[in-house]
């Protein structure tokens, strides 16, 4: 829901949104409930699809990739190289990782499949984030994991005009913060994993 103003600014209701990672397949239903009916989210190995050059036609990427560093880096590389608007939900601390900076240089590499761009590499100064007012909580696909998320997450936005996006969000009723990656620390993001409830309680007792 936090991305709705930006997706509407792209007229995404009439375009194809691609989520490469299926998980439980809830993305199609969720986006449809927000008015975005043309969503491609298939139960398949995205990396195999990409390797074999069988990407579907799409206009915008919206995804929450697996959280290994390798998967996150490859996903960012794919979105940057596509040259198309892309929104990737990953932990906010990723902005401070060396792999993230490497991935943002991928636009000059051409990329694989549809929408590859030959333009200059994307500087991290051109990347911005949509920071939700309330931290997202996640339900593990197998019912495992933390009861609360151990990290802050943000929507990292690529191949989008920053200033126009700021104005778009400001004119909406969304309370999310839009800022350059370099300003994440200024809006309260910690570049380390947040303590879990037990650790926070223990630290509070000590102090």
CSV table of N, CA, C and O in Angstrom, one decimal, residues 80-81 101-110 117-127 158-159:
chain,number,residue,atom,x,y,z
A,80,UNK,N,18.2,-3.0,-11.7
A,80,UNK,CA,19.0,-1.9,-12.2
A,80,UNK,C,19.2,-2.1,-13.7
A,80,UNK,O,19.0,-1.2,-14.5
A,81,UNK,N,19.6,-3.3,-14.1
A,81,UNK,CA,20.0,-3.6,-15.5
A,81,UNK,C,18.8,-3.5,-16.4
A,81,UNK,O,18.9,-3.2,-17.6
A,101,UNK,N,26.3,-1.6,-3.3
A,101,UNK,CA,27.0,-0.6,-4.2
A,101,UNK,C,27.4,-1.2,-5.5
A,101,UNK,O,27.4,-0.6,-6.6
A,102,UNK,N,27.9,-2.5,-5.4
A,102,UNK,CA,28.3,-3.2,-6.6
A,102,UNK,C,27.1,-3.4,-7.5
A,102,UNK,O,27.2,-3.2,-8.7
A,103,UNK,N,26.0,-3.8,-6.9
A,103,UNK,CA,24.8,-4.1,-7.7
A,103,UNK,C,24.3,-2.9,-8.5
A,103,UNK,O,23.8,-3.0,-9.6
A,104,UNK,N,24.5,-1.7,-7.9
A,104,UNK,CA,24.0,-0.5,-8.5
A,104,UNK,C,24.8,-0.1,-9.7
A,104,UNK,O,24.4,0.8,-10.5
A,105,UNK,N,25.9,-0.7,-9.9
A,105,UNK,CA,26.8,-0.4,-11.1
A,105,UNK,C,26.4,-1.3,-12.3
A,105,UNK,O,27.1,-1.2,-13.3
A,106,UNK,N,25.4,-2.1,-12.1
A,106,UNK,CA,25.1,-3.1,-13.1
A,106,UNK,C,24.4,-2.6,-14.4
A,106,UNK,O,24.3,-3.3,-15.4
A,107,UNK,N,23.9,-1.3,-14.4
A,107,UNK,CA,23.2,-0.9,-15.5
A,107,UNK,C,24.0,-0.8,-16.8
A,107,UNK,O,23.5,-1.0,-17.9
A,108,UNK,N,25.3,-0.5,-16.6
A,108,UNK,CA,26.2,-0.5,-17.8
A,108,UNK,C,26.5,-1.9,-18.3
A,108,UNK,O,27.1,-2.0,-19.4
A,109,UNK,N,26.1,-2.9,-17.5
A,109,UNK,CA,26.5,-4.3,-18.0
A,109,UNK,C,25.5,-4.9,-18.9
A,109,UNK,O,25.7,-6.0,-19.3
A,110,UNK,N,24.4,-4.2,-19.2
A,110,UNK,CA,23.4,-4.7,-20.2
A,110,UNK,C,22.4,-5.6,-19.6
A,110,UNK,O,21.2,-5.5,-20.0
A,117,UNK,N,19.4,-2.4,-20.3
A,117,UNK,CA,19.7,-1.0,-20.7
A,117,UNK,C,21.2,-0.9,-20.9
A,117,UNK,O,22.0,-1.6,-20.3
A,118,UNK,N,21.6,-0.1,-21.8
A,118,UNK,CA,23.0,0.2,-22.1
A,118,UNK,C,23.5,1.5,-21.6
A,118,UNK,O,24.6,2.0,-21.9
A,119,UNK,N,22.7,2.2,-20.7
A,119,UNK,CA,23.1,3.5,-20.2
A,119,UNK,C,24.1,3.3,-19.1
A,119,UNK,O,24.5,2.2,-18.7
A,120,UNK,N,24.6,4.4,-18.6
A,120,UNK,CA,25.6,4.4,-17.6
A,120,UNK,C,25.2,3.8,-16.3
A,120,UNK,O,24.0,3.7,-16.0
A,121,UNK,N,26.2,3.4,-15.5
A,121,UNK,CA,25.9,2.7,-14.2
A,121,UNK,C,25.1,3.6,-13.3
A,121,UNK,O,25.2,4.9,-13.4
A,122,UNK,N,24.3,3.0,-12.5
A,122,UNK,CA,23.4,3.8,-11.6
A,122,UNK,C,24.2,4.1,-10.3
A,122,UNK,O,24.6,3.1,-9.6
A,123,UNK,N,24.3,5.3,-10.0
A,123,UNK,CA,25.0,5.7,-8.7
A,123,UNK,C,24.0,5.5,-7.6
A,123,UNK,O,22.8,5.6,-7.7
A,124,UNK,N,24.6,5.1,-6.4
A,124,UNK,CA,23.7,4.9,-5.2
A,124,UNK,C,23.0,6.3,-4.8
A,124,UNK,O,22.0,6.3,-4.2
A,125,UNK,N,23.6,7.4,-5.3
A,125,UNK,CA,23.0,8.7,-5.0
A,125,UNK,C,21.7,8.9,-5.8
A,125,UNK,O,20.9,9.7,-5.5
A,126,UNK,N,21.5,8.0,-6.8
A,126,UNK,CA,20.2,8.1,-7.6
A,126,UNK,C,19.2,7.1,-7.1
A,126,UNK,O,18.0,7.2,-7.6
A,127,UNK,N,19.5,6.3,-6.1
A,127,UNK,CA,18.5,5.4,-5.6
A,127,UNK,C,17.9,6.0,-4.3
A,127,UNK,O,18.5,6.7,-3.5
A,158,UNK,N,14.3,2.1,-7.9
A,158,UNK,CA,15.3,2.2,-8.9
A,158,UNK,C,14.7,2.7,-10.2
A,158,UNK,O,13.5,2.4,-10.5
A,159,UNK,N,15.5,3.4,-11.0
A,159,UNK,CA,15.0,3.9,-12.3
A,159,UNK,C,13.8,4.7,-12.2
A,159,UNK,O,12.9,4.6,-13.1
